CSV table of C-alpha atoms in Angstrom, one decimal:
chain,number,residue,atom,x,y,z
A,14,UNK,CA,118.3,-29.9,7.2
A,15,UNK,CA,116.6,-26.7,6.8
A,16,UNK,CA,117.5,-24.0,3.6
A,17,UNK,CA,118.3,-21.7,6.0
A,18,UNK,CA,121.1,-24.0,7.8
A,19,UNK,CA,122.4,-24.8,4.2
A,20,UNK,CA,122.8,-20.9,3.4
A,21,UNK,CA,124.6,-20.2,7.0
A,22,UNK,CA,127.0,-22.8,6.6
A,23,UNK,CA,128.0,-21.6,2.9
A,24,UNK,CA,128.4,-18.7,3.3
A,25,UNK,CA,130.4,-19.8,7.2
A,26,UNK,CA,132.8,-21.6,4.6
A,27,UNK,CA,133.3,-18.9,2.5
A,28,UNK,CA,134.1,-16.3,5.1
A,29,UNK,CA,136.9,-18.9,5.9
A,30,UNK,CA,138.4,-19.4,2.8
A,31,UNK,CA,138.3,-15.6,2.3
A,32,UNK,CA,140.4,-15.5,5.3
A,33,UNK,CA,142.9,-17.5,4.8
A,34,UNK,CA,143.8,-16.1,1.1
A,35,UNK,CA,146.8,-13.7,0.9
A,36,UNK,CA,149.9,-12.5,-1.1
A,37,UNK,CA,151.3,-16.1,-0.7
A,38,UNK,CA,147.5,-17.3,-2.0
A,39,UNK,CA,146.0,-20.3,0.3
A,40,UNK,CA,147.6,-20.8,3.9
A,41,UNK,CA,144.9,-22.0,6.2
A,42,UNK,CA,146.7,-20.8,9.4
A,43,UNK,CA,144.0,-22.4,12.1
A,44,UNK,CA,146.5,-22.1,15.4
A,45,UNK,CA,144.3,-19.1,16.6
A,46,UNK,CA,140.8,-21.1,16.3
A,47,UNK,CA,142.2,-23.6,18.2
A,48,UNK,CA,144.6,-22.5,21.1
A,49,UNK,CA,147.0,-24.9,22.7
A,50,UNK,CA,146.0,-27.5,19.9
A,51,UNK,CA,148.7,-26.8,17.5
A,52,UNK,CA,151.5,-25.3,18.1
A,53,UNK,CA,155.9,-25.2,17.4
A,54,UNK,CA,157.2,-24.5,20.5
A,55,UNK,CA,158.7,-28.2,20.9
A,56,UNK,CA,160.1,-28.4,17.6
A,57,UNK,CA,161.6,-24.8,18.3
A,58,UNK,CA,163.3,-25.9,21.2
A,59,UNK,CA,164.8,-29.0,19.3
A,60,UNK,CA,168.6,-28.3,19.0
A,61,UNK,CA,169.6,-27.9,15.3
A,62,UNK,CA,170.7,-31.0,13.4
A,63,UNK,CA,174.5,-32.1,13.8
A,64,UNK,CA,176.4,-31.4,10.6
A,65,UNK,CA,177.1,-33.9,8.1
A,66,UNK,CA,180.8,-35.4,8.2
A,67,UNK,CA,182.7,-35.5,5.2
A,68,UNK,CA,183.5,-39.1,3.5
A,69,UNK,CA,186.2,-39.9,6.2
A,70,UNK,CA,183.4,-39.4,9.0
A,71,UNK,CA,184.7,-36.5,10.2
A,72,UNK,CA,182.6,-33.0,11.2
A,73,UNK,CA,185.4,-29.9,11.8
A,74,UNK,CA,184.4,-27.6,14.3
A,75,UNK,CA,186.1,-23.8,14.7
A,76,UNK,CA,187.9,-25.0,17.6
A,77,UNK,CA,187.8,-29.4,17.4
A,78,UNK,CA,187.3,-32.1,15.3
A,79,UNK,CA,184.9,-35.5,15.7
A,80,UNK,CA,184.4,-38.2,13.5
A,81,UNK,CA,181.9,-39.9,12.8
A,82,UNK,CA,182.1,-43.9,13.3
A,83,UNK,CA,180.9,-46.6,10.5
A,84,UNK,CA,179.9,-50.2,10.8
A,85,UNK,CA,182.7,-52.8,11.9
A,86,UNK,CA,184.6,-49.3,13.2
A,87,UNK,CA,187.0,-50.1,15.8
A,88,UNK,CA,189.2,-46.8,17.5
A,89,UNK,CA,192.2,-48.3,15.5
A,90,UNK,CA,190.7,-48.6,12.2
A,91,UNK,CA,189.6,-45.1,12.6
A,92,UNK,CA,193.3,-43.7,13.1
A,93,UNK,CA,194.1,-45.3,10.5
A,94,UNK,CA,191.8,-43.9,8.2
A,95,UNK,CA,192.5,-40.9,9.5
A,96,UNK,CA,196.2,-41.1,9.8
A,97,UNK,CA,196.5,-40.2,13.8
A,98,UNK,CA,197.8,-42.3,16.3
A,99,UNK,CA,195.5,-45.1,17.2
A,100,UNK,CA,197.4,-44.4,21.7
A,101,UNK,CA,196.2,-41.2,21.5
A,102,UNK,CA,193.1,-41.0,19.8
A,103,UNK,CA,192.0,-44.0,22.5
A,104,UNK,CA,192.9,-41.9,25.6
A,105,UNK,CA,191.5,-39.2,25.0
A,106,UNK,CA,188.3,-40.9,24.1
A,107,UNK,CA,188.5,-43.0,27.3
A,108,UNK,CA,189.0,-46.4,25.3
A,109,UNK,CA,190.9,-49.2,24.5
A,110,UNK,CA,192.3,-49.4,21.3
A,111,UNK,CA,190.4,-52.1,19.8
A,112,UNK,CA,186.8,-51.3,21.6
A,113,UNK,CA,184.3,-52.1,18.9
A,114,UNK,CA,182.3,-48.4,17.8
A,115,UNK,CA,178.9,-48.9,16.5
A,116,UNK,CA,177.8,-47.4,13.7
A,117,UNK,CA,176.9,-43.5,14.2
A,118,UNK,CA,179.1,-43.2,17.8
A,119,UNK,CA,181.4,-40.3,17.8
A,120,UNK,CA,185.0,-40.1,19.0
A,121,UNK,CA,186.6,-36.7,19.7
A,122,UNK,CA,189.9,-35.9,17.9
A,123,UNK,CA,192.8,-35.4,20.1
A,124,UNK,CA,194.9,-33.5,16.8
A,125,UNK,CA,193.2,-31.6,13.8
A,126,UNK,CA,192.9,-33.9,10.9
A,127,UNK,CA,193.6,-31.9,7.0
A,128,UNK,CA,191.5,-32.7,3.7
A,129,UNK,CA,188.3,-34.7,3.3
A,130,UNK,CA,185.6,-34.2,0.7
A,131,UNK,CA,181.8,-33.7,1.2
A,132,UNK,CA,180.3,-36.8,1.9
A,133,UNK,CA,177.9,-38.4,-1.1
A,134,UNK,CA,174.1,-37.1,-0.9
A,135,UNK,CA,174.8,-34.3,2.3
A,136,UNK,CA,176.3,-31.0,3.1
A,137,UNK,CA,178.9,-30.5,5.1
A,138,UNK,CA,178.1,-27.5,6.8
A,139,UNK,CA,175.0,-29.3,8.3
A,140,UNK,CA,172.6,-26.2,7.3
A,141,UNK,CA,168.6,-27.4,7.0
A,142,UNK,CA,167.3,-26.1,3.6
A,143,UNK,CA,164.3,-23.6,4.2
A,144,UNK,CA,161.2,-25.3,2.6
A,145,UNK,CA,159.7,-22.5,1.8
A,146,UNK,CA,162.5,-20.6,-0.5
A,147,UNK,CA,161.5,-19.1,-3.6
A,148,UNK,CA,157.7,-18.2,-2.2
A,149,UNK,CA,156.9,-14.6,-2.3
A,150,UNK,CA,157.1,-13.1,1.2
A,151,UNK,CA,154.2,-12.4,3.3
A,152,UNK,CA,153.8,-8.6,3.9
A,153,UNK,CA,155.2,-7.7,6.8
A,154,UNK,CA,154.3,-5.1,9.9
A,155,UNK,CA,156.3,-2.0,9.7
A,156,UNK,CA,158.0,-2.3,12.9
A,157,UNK,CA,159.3,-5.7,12.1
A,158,UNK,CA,160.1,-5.0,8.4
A,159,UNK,CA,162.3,-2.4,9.8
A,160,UNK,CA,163.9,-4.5,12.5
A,161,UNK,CA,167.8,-5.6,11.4
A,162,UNK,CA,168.5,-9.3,11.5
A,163,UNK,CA,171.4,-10.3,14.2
A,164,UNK,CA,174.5,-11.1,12.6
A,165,UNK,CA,175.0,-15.5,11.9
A,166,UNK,CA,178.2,-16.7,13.8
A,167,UNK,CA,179.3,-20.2,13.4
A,168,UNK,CA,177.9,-23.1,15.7
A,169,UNK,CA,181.0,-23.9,18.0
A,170,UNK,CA,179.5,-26.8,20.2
A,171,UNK,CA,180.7,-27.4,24.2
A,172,UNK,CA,182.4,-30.4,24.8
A,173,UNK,CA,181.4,-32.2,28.3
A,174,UNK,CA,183.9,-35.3,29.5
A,175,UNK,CA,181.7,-37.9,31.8
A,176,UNK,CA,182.3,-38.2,35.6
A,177,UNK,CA,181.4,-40.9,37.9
A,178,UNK,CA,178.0,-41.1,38.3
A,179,UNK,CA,176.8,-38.6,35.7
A,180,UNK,CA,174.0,-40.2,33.2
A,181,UNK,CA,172.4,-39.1,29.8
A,182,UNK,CA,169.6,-37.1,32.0
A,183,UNK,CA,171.5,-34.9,34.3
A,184,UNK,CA,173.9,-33.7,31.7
A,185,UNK,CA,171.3,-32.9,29.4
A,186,UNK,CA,169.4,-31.1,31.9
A,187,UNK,CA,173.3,-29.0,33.3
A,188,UNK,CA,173.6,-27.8,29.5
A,189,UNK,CA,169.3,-26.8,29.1
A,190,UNK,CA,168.8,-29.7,26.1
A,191,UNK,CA,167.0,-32.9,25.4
A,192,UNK,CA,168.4,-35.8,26.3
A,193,UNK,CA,167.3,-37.0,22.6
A,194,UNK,CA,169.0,-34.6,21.2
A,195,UNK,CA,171.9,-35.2,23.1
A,196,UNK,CA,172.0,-39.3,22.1
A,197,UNK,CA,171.2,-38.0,18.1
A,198,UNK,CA,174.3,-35.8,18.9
A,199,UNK,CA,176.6,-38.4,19.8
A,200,UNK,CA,175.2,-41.6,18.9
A,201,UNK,CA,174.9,-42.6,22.2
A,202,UNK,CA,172.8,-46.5,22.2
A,203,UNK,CA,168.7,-46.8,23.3
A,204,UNK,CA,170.2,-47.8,26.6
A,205,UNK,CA,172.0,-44.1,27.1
A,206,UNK,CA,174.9,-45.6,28.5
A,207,UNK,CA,177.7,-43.4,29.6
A,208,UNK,CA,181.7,-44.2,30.7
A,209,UNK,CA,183.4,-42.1,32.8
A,210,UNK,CA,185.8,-40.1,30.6
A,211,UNK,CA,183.6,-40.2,27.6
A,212,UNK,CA,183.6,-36.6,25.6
A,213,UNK,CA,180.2,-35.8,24.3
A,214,UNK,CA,179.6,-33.1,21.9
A,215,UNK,CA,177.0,-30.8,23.6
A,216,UNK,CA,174.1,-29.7,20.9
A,217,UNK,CA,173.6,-26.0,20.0
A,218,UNK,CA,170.4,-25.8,22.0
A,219,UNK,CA,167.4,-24.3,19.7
A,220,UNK,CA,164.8,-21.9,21.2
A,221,UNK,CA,163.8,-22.5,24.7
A,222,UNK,CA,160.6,-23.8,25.5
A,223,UNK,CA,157.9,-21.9,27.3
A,224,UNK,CA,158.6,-22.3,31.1
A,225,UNK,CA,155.4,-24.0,32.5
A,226,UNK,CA,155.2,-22.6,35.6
A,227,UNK,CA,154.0,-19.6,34.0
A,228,UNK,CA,151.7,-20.5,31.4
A,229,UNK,CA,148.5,-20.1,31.2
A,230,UNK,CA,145.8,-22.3,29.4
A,231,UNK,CA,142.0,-21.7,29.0
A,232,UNK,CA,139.8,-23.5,31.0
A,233,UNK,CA,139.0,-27.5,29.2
A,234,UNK,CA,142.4,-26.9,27.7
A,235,UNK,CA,144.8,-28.7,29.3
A,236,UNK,CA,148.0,-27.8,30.9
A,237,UNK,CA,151.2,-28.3,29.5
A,238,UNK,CA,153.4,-31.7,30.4
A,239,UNK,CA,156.4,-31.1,32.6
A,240,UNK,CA,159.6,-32.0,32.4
A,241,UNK,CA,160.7,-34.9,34.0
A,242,UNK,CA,163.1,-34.1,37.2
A,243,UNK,CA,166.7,-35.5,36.9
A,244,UNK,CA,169.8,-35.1,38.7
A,245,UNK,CA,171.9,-31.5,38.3
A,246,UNK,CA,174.7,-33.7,40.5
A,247,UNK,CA,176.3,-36.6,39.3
A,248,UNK,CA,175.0,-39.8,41.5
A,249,UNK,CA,176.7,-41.0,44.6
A,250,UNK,CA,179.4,-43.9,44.9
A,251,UNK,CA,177.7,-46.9,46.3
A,252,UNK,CA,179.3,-50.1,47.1
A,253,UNK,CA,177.2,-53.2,46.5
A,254,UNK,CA,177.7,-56.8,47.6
A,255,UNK,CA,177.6,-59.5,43.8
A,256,UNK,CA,174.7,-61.4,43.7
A,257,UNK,CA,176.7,-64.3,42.6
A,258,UNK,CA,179.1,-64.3,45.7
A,259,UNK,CA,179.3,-67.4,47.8
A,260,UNK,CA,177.8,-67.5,51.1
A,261,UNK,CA,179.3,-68.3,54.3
A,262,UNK,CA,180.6,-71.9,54.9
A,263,UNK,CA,178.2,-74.3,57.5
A,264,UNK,CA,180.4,-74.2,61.0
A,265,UNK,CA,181.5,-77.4,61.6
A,266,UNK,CA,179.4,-79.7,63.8
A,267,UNK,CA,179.6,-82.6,66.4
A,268,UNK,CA,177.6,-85.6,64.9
A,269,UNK,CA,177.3,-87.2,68.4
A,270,UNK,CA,175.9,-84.2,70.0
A,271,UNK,CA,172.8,-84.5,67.3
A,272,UNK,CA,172.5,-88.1,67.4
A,273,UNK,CA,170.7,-90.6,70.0
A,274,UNK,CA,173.1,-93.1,71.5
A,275,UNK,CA,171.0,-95.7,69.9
A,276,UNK,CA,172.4,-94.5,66.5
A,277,UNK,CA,175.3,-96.5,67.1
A,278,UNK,CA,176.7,-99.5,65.7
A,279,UNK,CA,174.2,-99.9,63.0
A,280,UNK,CA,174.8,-101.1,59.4
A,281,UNK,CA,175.1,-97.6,57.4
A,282,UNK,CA,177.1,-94.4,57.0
A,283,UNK,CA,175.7,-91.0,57.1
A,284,UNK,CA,175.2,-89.9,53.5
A,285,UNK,CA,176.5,-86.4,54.1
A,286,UNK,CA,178.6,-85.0,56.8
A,287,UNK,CA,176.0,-82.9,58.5
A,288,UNK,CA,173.7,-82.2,61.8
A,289,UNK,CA,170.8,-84.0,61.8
A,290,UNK,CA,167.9,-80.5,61.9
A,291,UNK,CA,164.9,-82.4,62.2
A,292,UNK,CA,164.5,-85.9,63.3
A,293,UNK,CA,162.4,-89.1,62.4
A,294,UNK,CA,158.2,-88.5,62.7
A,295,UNK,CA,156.4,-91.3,61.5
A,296,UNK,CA,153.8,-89.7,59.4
A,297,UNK,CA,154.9,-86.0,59.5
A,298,UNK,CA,158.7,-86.5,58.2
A,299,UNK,CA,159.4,-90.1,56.9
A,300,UNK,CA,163.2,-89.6,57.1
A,301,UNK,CA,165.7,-87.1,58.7
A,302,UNK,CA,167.1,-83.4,57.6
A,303,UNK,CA,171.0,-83.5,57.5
A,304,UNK,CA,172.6,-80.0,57.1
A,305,UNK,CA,174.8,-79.8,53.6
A,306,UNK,CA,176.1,-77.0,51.6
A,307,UNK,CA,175.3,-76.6,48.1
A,308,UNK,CA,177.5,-79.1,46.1
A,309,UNK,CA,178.8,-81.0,49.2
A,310,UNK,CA,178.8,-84.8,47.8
A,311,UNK,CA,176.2,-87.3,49.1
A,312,UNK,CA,177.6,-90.8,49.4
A,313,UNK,CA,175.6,-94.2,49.5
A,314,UNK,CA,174.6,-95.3,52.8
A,315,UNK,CA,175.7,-99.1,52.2
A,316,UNK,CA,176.2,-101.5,49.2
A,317,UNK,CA,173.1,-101.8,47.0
A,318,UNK,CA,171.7,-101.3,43.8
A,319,UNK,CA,170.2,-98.4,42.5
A,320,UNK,CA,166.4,-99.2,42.2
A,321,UNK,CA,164.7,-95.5,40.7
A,322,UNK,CA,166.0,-92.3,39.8
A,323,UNK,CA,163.0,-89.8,39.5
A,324,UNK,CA,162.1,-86.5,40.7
A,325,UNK,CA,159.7,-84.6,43.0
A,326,UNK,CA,157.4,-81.6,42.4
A,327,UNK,CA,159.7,-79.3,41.9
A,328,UNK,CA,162.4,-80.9,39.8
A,329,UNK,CA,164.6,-82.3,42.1
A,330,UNK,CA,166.2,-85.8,41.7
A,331,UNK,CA,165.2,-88.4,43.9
A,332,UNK,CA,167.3,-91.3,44.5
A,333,UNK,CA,166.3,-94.7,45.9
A,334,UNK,CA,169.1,-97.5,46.5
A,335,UNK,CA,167.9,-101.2,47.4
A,336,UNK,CA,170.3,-102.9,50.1
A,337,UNK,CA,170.0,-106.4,51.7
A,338,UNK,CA,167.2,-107.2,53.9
A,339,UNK,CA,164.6,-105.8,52.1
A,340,UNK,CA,165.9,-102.6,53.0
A,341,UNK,CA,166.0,-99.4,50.8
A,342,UNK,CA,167.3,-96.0,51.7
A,343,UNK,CA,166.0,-92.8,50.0
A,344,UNK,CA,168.0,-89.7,49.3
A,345,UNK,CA,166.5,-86.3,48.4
A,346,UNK,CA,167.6,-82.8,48.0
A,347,UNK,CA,170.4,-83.5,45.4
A,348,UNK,CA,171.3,-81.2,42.6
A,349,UNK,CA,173.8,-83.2,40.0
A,350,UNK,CA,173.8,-87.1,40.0
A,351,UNK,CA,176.4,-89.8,39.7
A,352,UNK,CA,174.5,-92.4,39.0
A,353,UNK,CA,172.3,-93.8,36.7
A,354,UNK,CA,169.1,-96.6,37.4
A,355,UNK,CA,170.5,-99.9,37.7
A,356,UNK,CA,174.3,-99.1,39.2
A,357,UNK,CA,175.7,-101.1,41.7
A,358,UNK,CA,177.0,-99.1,44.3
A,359,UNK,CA,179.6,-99.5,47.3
A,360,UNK,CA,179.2,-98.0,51.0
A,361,UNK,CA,180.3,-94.4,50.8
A,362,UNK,CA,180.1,-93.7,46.8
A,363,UNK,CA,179.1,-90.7,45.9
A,364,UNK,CA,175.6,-91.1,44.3
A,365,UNK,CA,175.3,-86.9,43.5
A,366,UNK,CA,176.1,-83.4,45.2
A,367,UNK,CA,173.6,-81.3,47.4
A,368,UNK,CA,171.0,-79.3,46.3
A,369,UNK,CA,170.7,-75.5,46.8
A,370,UNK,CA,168.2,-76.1,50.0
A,371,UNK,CA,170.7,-76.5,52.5
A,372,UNK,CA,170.1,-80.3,53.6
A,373,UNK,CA,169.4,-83.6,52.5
A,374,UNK,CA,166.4,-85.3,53.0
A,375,UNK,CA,167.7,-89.5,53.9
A,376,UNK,CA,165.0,-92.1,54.7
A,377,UNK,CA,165.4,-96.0,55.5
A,378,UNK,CA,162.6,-98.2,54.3
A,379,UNK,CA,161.7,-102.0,55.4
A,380,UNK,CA,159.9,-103.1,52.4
A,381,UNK,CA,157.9,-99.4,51.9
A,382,UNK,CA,157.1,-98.9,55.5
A,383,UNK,CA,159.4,-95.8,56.8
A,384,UNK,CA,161.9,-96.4,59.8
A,385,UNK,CA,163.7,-94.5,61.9
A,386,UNK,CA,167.2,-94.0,59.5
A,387,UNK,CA,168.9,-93.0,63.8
A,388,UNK,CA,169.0,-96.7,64.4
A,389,UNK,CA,170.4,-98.0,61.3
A,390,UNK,CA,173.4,-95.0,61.0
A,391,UNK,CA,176.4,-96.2,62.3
């Protein structure tokens, strides 16, 4: 580094501390070297903070009252503390009367509540101490020195009462204030749930921020992040079907019109009572697809023992029952079981319920070669 380069800098760094020397001494204001890089204009529009309740919770406004719910809070145990009626003070909050309140949620009186101290290590009046108090003031321009300040009037916040459809967003966006500030407000939880007839303390909005349609940023700057859109109107009504309701029942079928007239006579029972939907391939499907609702039971197809419980791929239990002959007949698709490896079963017992899949799978085996189940089904 040359000697030159060494003076320019000092001297650089002395010009800058020179600059930022005042009345108040050292205050390296650097806003205006770097634009757009720092700057208050989000804090500023932050609403003010909500005033500190006194020790029964509660925060007196000129024209209401709220209070302020603790942990294990229910509506009644704040009536009670506060010496209201528990009715009242839960219908006008849009609750039941014994609807757990966590800690920090905040219930609009329905009557003006008397006494109350401060509460331990907070002001009442909510007013944010000025950091810099007790600093000699900066001189300031004539114009503005002889400016008068406007007049301080209490902070009287709105009230807002919840309609259908109405979240967190669109009523922070109606009054012009963060939906942060709105939750910190009212103690609303992460997930900003809302309920119709809810009354929410609407914050005194701070300064507004700059509108960005109108600023303008220097080239390599940046812009400035809009806001995200949300709904001014409160959401429409829609009707939705439950997942969890039950589907239509399986129409009732004729067994003789899906069976082959050599099905008859033979020496076992369907398992299910069913259509057969796909028929006996040798090779392609070892067995036959008999229609079944979920949880219809699946009975034995004769007397036998039961030989193996296991399951397939996916999970499902597989049931094979050894009969006379050296027969064996298979049963798949199940969900719950009745039985158990080893049980001696009778024609017709009911070995488990359907599965979810809307048919059981039933083979017949001589020895482990596959046959056509059609001609043993009676």
């Amino acid at each position: 580094m040359s000697r030159t380069f060494r003076q320019a800098a000092s001297v650089g760094a002395a010009a800058l501390l020179l600059a930022s020397c005042g009345a108040t001494g050292f205050d390296p204001d650097l806003r205006g070297w770097m634009p757009g890089a720092l700057t208050t204009a989000d804090a500023a529009a932050r609403a003010a903070p909500r005033p500190q309740p006194d020790d029964r919770g509660v925060i007196t406004f000129p024209t209401y009252q709220v209070v302020v719910a603790r942990n294990g809070d229910t509506v009644s145990t704040v009536a009670s503390r506060l010496g209201i009626d528990a009715a009242r003070l839960a219908q006008h909050n849009a609750l039941p009367a014994n609807a757990p309140l966590a800690a920090g949620q905040t219930l609009v009186l329905s009557q003006r509540v008397t006494g109350g101290g401060a509460a331990a290590g907070g002001a009442a009046s909510g007013a944010v101490a000025d950091p810099f108090a007790g600093q000699p003031a900066r001189q300031a321009a004539p114009a503005a020195a002889s400016a008068p300040k406007p007049p301080a009037s209490p902070a009287n916040p709105a009230q807002h009462v919840v309609a259908s459809g109405e979240t967190a967003w669109s009523i922070a966006r109606k009054y012009d204030v963060s939906v942060q500030d709105l939750a910190t407000w009212n103690g609303l939880p992460v997930s900003m749930t809302l309920r119709v007839g809810q009354r929410l303390i609407v914050p005194v909005a701070g300064q507004k921020a700059p509108d960005p349609a109108v600023v303008t940023t220097a080239p390599g700057t940046g812009s400035p992040t809009p806001r995200p859109p949300s709904a001014a109107q409160p959401l429409p009504s829609e009707t939705t079907i439950p997942a969890a309701e039950p589907g239509p029942k399986a129409p009732a079928t004729d067994l003789g019109a899906t069976r082959t007239a050599a099905s008859t006579g033979g020496r076992f029972q369907m398992p299910v009572s069913g259509s057969i939907i796909r028929v006996y391939e040798k090779g392609k499907n070892d067995g036959i697809d008999i229609s079944a609702t979920a949880g219809t039971a699946v009975k034995a197809a004769g007397r036998g023992t039961v030989a193996a419980v296991t399951t397939d791929t996916s999970g499902a239990p597989i049931v094979v029952v050894r009969h006379d002959g050296n027969l064996m007949t298979v049963y798949t698709g199940l969900d719950a079981l009745d039985i158990a490896k080893g049980d001696s079963v009778s024609a017709g017992q009911s070995i488990g319920t359907a599965g979810r899949g809307g048919f059981v799978h039933f083979e017949v085996r001589q020895g482990f070669d596959s046959v056509d189940p059609e001609k043993y089904l009676n």
